[in-house]
Coordinates of C-alpha atoms in Angstrom, one line a residue:
M1262 CA 131.1 293.1 259.1
I1263 CA 127.8 292.2 260.5
I1264 CA 125.9 289.3 259.3
K1265 CA 122.1 289.4 260.3
N1266 CA 119.2 287.3 260.1
V1267 CA 121.2 284.1 260.4
W1268 CA 121.2 280.6 261.9
I1269 CA 124.7 280.0 263.2
Y1270 CA 126.2 276.7 264.0
T1271 CA 127.6 277.3 267.6
E1272 CA 130.3 275.7 269.2
R1273 CA 127.6 273.6 270.8
Q1274 CA 127.1 272.0 267.7
V1275 CA 123.6 273.4 267.2
F1276 CA 121.7 276.3 265.2
Q1277 CA 120.9 279.4 267.1
K1278 CA 119.3 282.8 265.5
G1279 CA 121.4 285.6 265.8
E1280 CA 124.1 287.7 264.1
I1281 CA 127.7 287.2 263.4
H1282 CA 130.4 290.2 264.0
I1283 CA 133.5 290.1 262.1
Q1284 CA 136.5 292.6 262.7
D1285 CA 140.0 292.5 261.6
G1286 CA 139.5 288.9 260.0
V1287 CA 138.2 287.1 263.1
F1288 CA 135.0 286.8 264.8
S1289 CA 134.2 289.1 267.3
R1290 CA 131.6 289.8 269.8
Y1291 CA 131.2 293.5 268.6
T1292 CA 132.2 295.4 265.5
N1293 CA 132.7 298.8 264.6
E1294 CA 132.6 298.2 260.8
Q1295 CA 129.3 299.2 258.8
A1296 CA 129.2 296.6 256.2
V1297 CA 126.0 294.5 257.0
I1298 CA 125.0 291.3 255.1
D1299 CA 121.4 290.0 255.3
A1300 CA 121.7 286.3 255.3
K1301 CA 117.9 286.1 254.6
G1302 CA 117.6 283.1 257.2
C1303 CA 120.8 281.2 255.7
C1304 CA 122.8 278.8 257.8
A1305 CA 126.3 280.0 258.9
I1306 CA 128.8 277.1 259.3
P1307 CA 132.4 277.2 259.7
G1308 CA 134.5 276.9 256.5
L1309 CA 135.1 273.2 255.9
I1310 CA 138.5 271.6 256.1
D1311 CA 139.4 268.5 253.9
L1312 CA 142.3 266.6 255.3
H1313 CA 142.1 263.9 252.4
F1314 CA 142.1 264.7 248.8
H1315 CA 144.2 265.0 245.8
G1316 CA 142.9 267.5 243.5
C1317 CA 140.3 269.3 241.7
A1318 CA 139.7 271.7 238.8
G1319 CA 141.9 269.6 236.5
E1320 CA 144.7 270.3 238.9
D1321 CA 146.9 267.6 241.4
V1322 CA 149.0 268.3 244.5
C1323 CA 151.3 265.8 243.0
D1324 CA 151.6 268.2 240.0
G1325 CA 154.3 269.7 242.3
T1326 CA 153.9 273.2 241.0
L1327 CA 152.8 276.7 242.9
K1328 CA 150.4 277.1 240.0
S1329 CA 148.8 274.1 240.8
L1330 CA 148.5 274.4 244.5
E1331 CA 147.0 277.7 244.0
R1332 CA 144.2 276.5 241.5
I1333 CA 143.5 274.0 244.0
A1334 CA 143.4 276.5 246.8
Q1335 CA 141.1 278.9 244.8
Y1336 CA 138.4 276.3 243.8
E1337 CA 138.2 274.9 247.6
A1338 CA 137.8 278.2 249.0
N1339 CA 135.2 279.1 246.5
A1340 CA 133.4 275.7 247.5
G1341 CA 133.3 276.6 250.9
I1342 CA 136.6 274.5 252.0
T1343 CA 138.6 277.1 253.4
G1344 CA 141.4 274.7 254.7
M1345 CA 143.2 272.1 253.1
C1346 CA 145.5 269.1 253.8
P1347 CA 146.0 267.6 250.2
A1348 CA 147.2 263.9 250.1
T1349 CA 150.3 262.6 248.0
M1350 CA 150.1 259.3 246.1
T1351 CA 152.8 256.6 245.8
L1352 CA 155.6 257.9 243.8
P1353 CA 159.1 257.7 243.5
N1354 CA 160.9 259.1 246.7
Q1355 CA 162.8 261.7 245.0
E1356 CA 159.6 263.1 243.3
L1357 CA 157.6 262.9 246.7
M1358 CA 160.5 265.3 248.0
R1359 CA 160.1 267.7 245.3
I1360 CA 156.5 267.8 245.8
L1361 CA 156.9 268.6 249.4
R1362 CA 159.4 271.3 248.9
T1363 CA 157.0 272.8 246.4
A1364 CA 154.2 272.8 249.3
A1365 CA 156.5 274.1 251.8
E1366 CA 157.4 277.3 249.6
Y1367 CA 153.8 277.8 248.7
K1368 CA 153.0 277.8 252.5
K1369 CA 156.1 280.6 252.9
R1370 CA 154.5 282.4 249.8
G1371 CA 150.8 282.3 250.9
G1372 CA 148.2 282.2 248.2
N1373 CA 144.6 283.2 247.6
G1374 CA 142.4 280.7 248.6
A1375 CA 142.1 277.9 251.2
D1376 CA 144.9 277.9 253.8
L1377 CA 147.5 275.0 253.2
L1378 CA 147.3 273.3 256.7
G1379 CA 149.2 270.3 256.1
I1380 CA 150.0 267.3 253.7
N1381 CA 148.7 263.8 254.2
M1382 CA 151.0 261.2 252.7
E1383 CA 149.0 258.2 251.8
G1384 CA 151.9 256.5 250.6
P1385 CA 154.6 255.0 249.8
F1386 CA 154.7 252.5 252.7
I1387 CA 151.5 250.6 251.7
S1388 CA 150.6 247.4 250.5
S1389 CA 150.4 246.2 247.0
V1390 CA 147.5 243.7 248.0
K1391 CA 145.3 246.7 248.6
K1392 CA 146.9 249.1 246.5
G1393 CA 143.6 250.6 244.8
A1394 CA 144.8 253.3 242.6
Q1395 CA 148.3 253.7 243.9
D1396 CA 151.2 252.6 241.7
P1397 CA 152.9 249.5 243.4
K1398 CA 156.1 249.5 241.5
H1399 CA 156.9 252.8 243.8
M1400 CA 155.7 251.0 247.1
V1401 CA 158.6 250.9 249.6
P1402 CA 159.0 249.3 253.2
C1403 CA 158.6 251.9 255.7
S1404 CA 161.9 253.7 257.1
V1405 CA 162.0 256.5 259.9
E1406 CA 164.8 258.1 258.2
T1407 CA 162.9 258.4 254.8
A1408 CA 159.9 259.5 256.8
R1409 CA 162.0 262.3 258.6
E1410 CA 163.4 263.4 255.1
F1411 CA 159.8 263.8 253.8
I1412 CA 158.7 266.0 257.2
E1413 CA 162.2 267.9 256.8
A1414 CA 161.5 268.5 253.1
S1415 CA 158.0 269.8 253.8
Q1416 CA 159.2 272.1 256.5
G1417 CA 156.7 270.3 259.1
L1418 CA 153.6 270.3 256.9
V1419 CA 153.5 266.4 256.9
K1420 CA 150.8 265.7 259.2
F1421 CA 149.8 262.2 258.4
I1422 CA 152.1 259.3 257.0
G1423 CA 150.5 256.0 256.0
I1424 CA 151.7 252.4 256.5
A1425 CA 150.3 248.9 255.9
P1426 CA 151.6 247.3 259.1
E1427 CA 151.6 243.6 257.5
D1428 CA 154.3 244.6 255.1
N1429 CA 156.6 246.3 257.4
P1430 CA 158.2 244.0 260.2
D1431 CA 159.6 247.0 261.8
F1432 CA 156.4 248.8 262.1
I1433 CA 156.1 249.0 265.8
P1434 CA 159.5 251.0 266.2
F1435 CA 158.6 253.3 263.3
I1436 CA 155.2 254.1 264.8
A1437 CA 156.9 254.7 268.1
Q1438 CA 159.7 257.0 266.8
L1439 CA 157.5 259.1 264.7
K1440 CA 154.2 259.4 266.8
D1441 CA 155.0 262.4 268.5
D1442 CA 155.9 264.1 265.1
V1443 CA 153.0 263.1 263.0
H1444 CA 149.8 261.0 262.8
V1445 CA 150.6 257.5 261.6
S1446 CA 147.9 256.1 259.5
L1447 CA 147.0 252.5 258.5
A1448 CA 146.5 252.9 254.7
H1449 CA 146.2 250.8 251.9
T1450 CA 146.7 247.8 254.1
N1451 CA 145.6 244.2 254.2
A1452 CA 146.4 243.8 258.1
D1453 CA 144.3 241.4 260.0
Y1454 CA 142.6 242.4 263.6
P1455 CA 145.9 241.5 265.9
T1456 CA 148.1 243.4 263.5
A1457 CA 146.1 246.5 263.2
M1458 CA 145.6 246.3 266.9
A1459 CA 149.4 246.3 267.4
A1460 CA 149.8 249.1 265.4
F1461 CA 147.2 251.2 267.5
H1462 CA 148.7 250.0 270.7
A1463 CA 152.2 251.4 269.4
G1464 CA 150.7 255.0 268.8
A1465 CA 149.1 254.8 265.4
D1466 CA 145.8 257.0 265.7
H1467 CA 144.4 257.5 262.4
A1468 CA 142.6 255.3 259.4
V1469 CA 142.9 256.4 256.0
H1470 CA 139.3 256.3 254.1
L1471 CA 137.6 253.5 256.2
Y1472 CA 136.3 250.5 254.3
N1473 CA 138.4 251.3 251.2
A1474 CA 141.5 249.5 250.3
M1475 CA 141.4 247.5 253.4
P1476 CA 139.8 244.1 254.3
A1477 CA 136.0 243.6 254.7
F1478 CA 134.8 243.8 258.2
T1479 CA 133.3 240.3 258.8
H1480 CA 132.0 238.5 262.0
R1481 CA 135.0 236.0 262.3
E1482 CA 137.5 238.6 260.4
P1483 CA 136.9 242.2 261.9
G1484 CA 140.5 243.4 260.2
V1485 CA 141.3 246.8 260.5
I1486 CA 137.7 248.1 261.0
G1487 CA 137.2 246.2 264.0
A1488 CA 140.7 247.4 265.3
V1489 CA 139.6 250.9 264.7
C1490 CA 136.3 250.4 266.4
D1491 CA 138.3 248.9 269.6
S1492 CA 140.5 251.8 269.8
P1493 CA 139.1 254.9 271.2
H1494 CA 141.9 257.2 270.5
V1495 CA 141.8 256.3 266.7
Y1496 CA 140.0 258.7 264.3
A1497 CA 138.8 257.5 260.7
E1498 CA 138.2 258.9 257.5
L1499 CA 135.1 258.4 255.7
I1500 CA 134.2 259.2 252.2
C1501 CA 130.6 260.2 251.8
D1502 CA 130.3 261.0 248.0
G1503 CA 127.8 258.4 247.4
V1504 CA 130.1 256.2 245.6
H1505 CA 132.8 254.9 247.9
I1506 CA 130.4 253.4 250.8
H1507 CA 126.7 252.4 250.8
P1508 CA 124.5 254.9 253.1
S1509 CA 123.6 252.0 255.3
V1510 CA 127.2 251.5 256.2
V1511 CA 127.7 255.1 256.7
R1512 CA 125.1 255.2 259.3
A1513 CA 126.3 252.3 261.0
T1514 CA 130.0 253.3 261.4
F1515 CA 128.5 256.7 262.9
R1516 CA 126.6 254.4 265.6
M1517 CA 129.7 252.3 265.9
L1518 CA 132.4 254.9 266.1
G1519 CA 130.5 257.8 267.4
A1520 CA 130.7 261.0 265.3
E1521 CA 133.5 262.5 267.5
R1522 CA 136.1 260.0 266.0
I1523 CA 135.0 260.4 262.0
V1524 CA 136.5 262.8 259.8
L1525 CA 134.5 263.5 256.6
I1526 CA 136.8 263.6 253.6
S1527 CA 136.3 264.1 249.8
D1528 CA 139.3 262.0 248.5
S1529 CA 138.8 264.2 245.5
M1530 CA 140.9 263.9 242.3
R1531 CA 141.7 266.5 239.6
A1532 CA 138.0 265.6 237.9
A1533 CA 136.3 267.4 240.8
G1534 CA 134.7 270.6 239.3
M1535 CA 135.3 269.3 235.8
P1536 CA 133.4 267.6 233.2
D1537 CA 133.3 263.5 232.7
G1538 CA 136.2 262.3 231.1
N1539 CA 139.8 260.9 231.1
Y1540 CA 142.1 262.3 234.0
T1541 CA 145.1 260.9 235.5
L1542 CA 145.7 260.1 239.3
G1543 CA 149.3 259.2 240.4
G1544 CA 150.5 258.7 236.9
L1545 CA 147.3 256.3 236.2
D1546 CA 144.7 256.6 233.6
V1547 CA 141.3 257.1 235.2
C1548 CA 137.8 257.4 233.4
V1549 CA 135.1 259.9 235.3
K1550 CA 131.4 259.3 234.2
N1551 CA 128.4 260.4 236.5
K1552 CA 130.7 261.2 239.5
R1553 CA 132.5 257.8 239.5
A1554 CA 136.3 257.9 239.0
A1555 CA 137.6 254.5 238.1
L1556 CA 141.1 253.0 236.8
A1557 CA 140.8 252.6 233.0
S1558 CA 143.1 249.6 233.5
N1559 CA 140.5 247.5 235.9
G1560 CA 137.7 249.6 236.7
A1561 CA 138.8 250.1 240.4
I1562 CA 137.5 253.2 242.0
A1563 CA 140.3 255.8 242.0
G1564 CA 139.3 258.8 244.3
S1565 CA 136.1 260.8 243.9
A1566 CA 135.0 263.3 241.7
S1567 CA 132.7 265.5 244.5
N1568 CA 134.5 268.0 246.7
L1569 CA 134.0 268.1 250.6
M1570 CA 130.9 270.6 250.5
E1571 CA 129.1 268.2 247.8
C1572 CA 130.0 265.2 250.3
L1573 CA 128.7 267.0 253.0
K1574 CA 125.3 267.6 251.2
T1575 CA 125.3 264.0 250.1
A1576 CA 125.8 262.9 253.7
V1577 CA 122.6 264.8 255.0
T1578 CA 120.1 264.4 251.8
Q1579 CA 121.2 260.9 250.9
M1580 CA 122.6 259.2 254.0
E1581 CA 120.0 260.7 256.0
L1582 CA 122.4 261.7 258.8
P1583 CA 122.0 264.8 260.8
L1584 CA 123.2 268.0 259.4
E1585 CA 124.9 269.4 262.9
T1586 CA 126.5 266.1 263.1
V1587 CA 128.1 265.9 259.7
I1588 CA 129.1 269.6 259.9
A1589 CA 131.3 268.5 263.1
C1590 CA 133.0 265.9 261.0
A1591 CA 134.1 268.3 258.2
T1592 CA 134.9 271.4 260.6
V1593 CA 135.5 270.4 264.1
N1594 CA 137.3 267.1 263.8
P1595 CA 139.6 267.7 261.0
A1596 CA 140.7 271.1 262.9
K1597 CA 141.4 268.7 265.9
R1598 CA 143.5 266.3 263.9
L1599 CA 145.7 269.0 262.3
G1600 CA 146.2 270.8 265.8
V1601 CA 144.5 274.1 264.6
F1602 CA 141.1 273.9 266.5
D1603 CA 142.4 277.2 268.5
E1604 CA 142.3 279.1 265.4
R1605 CA 139.4 277.6 263.2
G1606 CA 136.9 274.9 262.9
S1607 CA 134.1 276.7 264.9
I1608 CA 132.2 280.3 265.0
E1609 CA 133.8 281.7 267.9
A1610 CA 135.2 285.1 268.9
G1611 CA 138.7 285.3 268.2
K1612 CA 138.9 282.7 265.7
K1613 CA 139.5 283.2 262.0
A1614 CA 136.3 284.5 260.1
D1615 CA 136.0 281.8 257.6
L1616 CA 132.4 280.9 257.1
V1617 CA 129.8 279.5 254.6
L1618 CA 126.3 280.4 254.2
L1619 CA 124.1 277.7 253.0
D1620 CA 120.4 277.9 251.9
D1621 CA 117.6 275.4 252.8
S1622 CA 118.8 273.1 250.0
L1623 CA 122.3 273.0 251.4
D1624 CA 123.5 275.1 248.3
V1625 CA 126.4 277.6 249.2
Q1626 CA 125.3 281.1 249.0
L1627 CA 128.3 282.8 250.2
V1628 CA 131.8 282.1 251.4
I1629 CA 133.6 284.5 253.7
K1630 CA 137.3 283.8 254.1
D1631 CA 139.5 286.0 256.5
G1632 CA 136.4 288.2 257.0
K1633 CA 136.0 289.1 253.3
C1634 CA 133.8 287.9 250.7
L1635 CA 135.0 285.2 248.2
T1636 CA 131.8 284.7 246.4
A1637 CA 129.1 287.2 244.7
G1638 CA 127.1 287.0 247.9
L1639 CA 123.5 287.2 248.5

């Protein structure tokens, strides 16, 4: 396949006019295939990678069925998200084990749609003080033994495990024993700055949806956000759906951390791609209206109703961030976090031929997955 008349998002993270060659499902420097696509001046970007979302299209990873995972993967791929690392909720440990085993089985069988690259465990080792849409009755102290059971049940698919260090006296040995196997995140935490810094010094290297479900960043109490800023090895997730974080704060965060440490996520729940209405998340009732998902019980934000491609568009068109920068935060950075940048995340010879063609309005015109067109095309 040859894609002509296209602006290519290159490995230098700039756009360059040219053509893309695809051979045997990977990007190539040349091809002997005869199929030619005229991109009509569209931009070609790598397939996006969402490393924190719960569901879409009426399904949730915590439904724990192969059918749900297949439907999620298909929706994501058609939206231009070709790699996924869904997040589990705080549920009973045995239920989480079942969900993880199902994910491992899905990975083994393979599916049609976005590739399952990992699992992001948002709970259960978190704080009820910053519970958000997590169910506090299933929160438990962090345990290395339990964490290793999760990893084993998933057959290594678990890539992130979140903790609230202030609620776990043994958080330093927990991090020390697991940091070489998974990314330990600070998630749904009320930790102050010294506690968060202690966790990062111990080897934690990730912050779950920065600003959300953590203390506010103030001039005398910088909290988790200040600790992230002062820890160069820590990556931070950012939800740019236009609901979770004010555009000014998003812009300030890019200046504060630098784009190379920010991972754009959607945190979408099953309402993404669905009409307004009533849904569930982690067993809790959620009402969705005008792209805002909120708990029916208290109105707290409960994930998002936007997929990652929609978040990318919002970050550029409403938050005034450079397109080239935002693309890297939704492709390069998550690929590096998941340890798969050698095979995906950029348009380079030898990498998987996953790409999306966007028009001038940043609307998806074509998705190519493994060198094959998923959508109707131009």
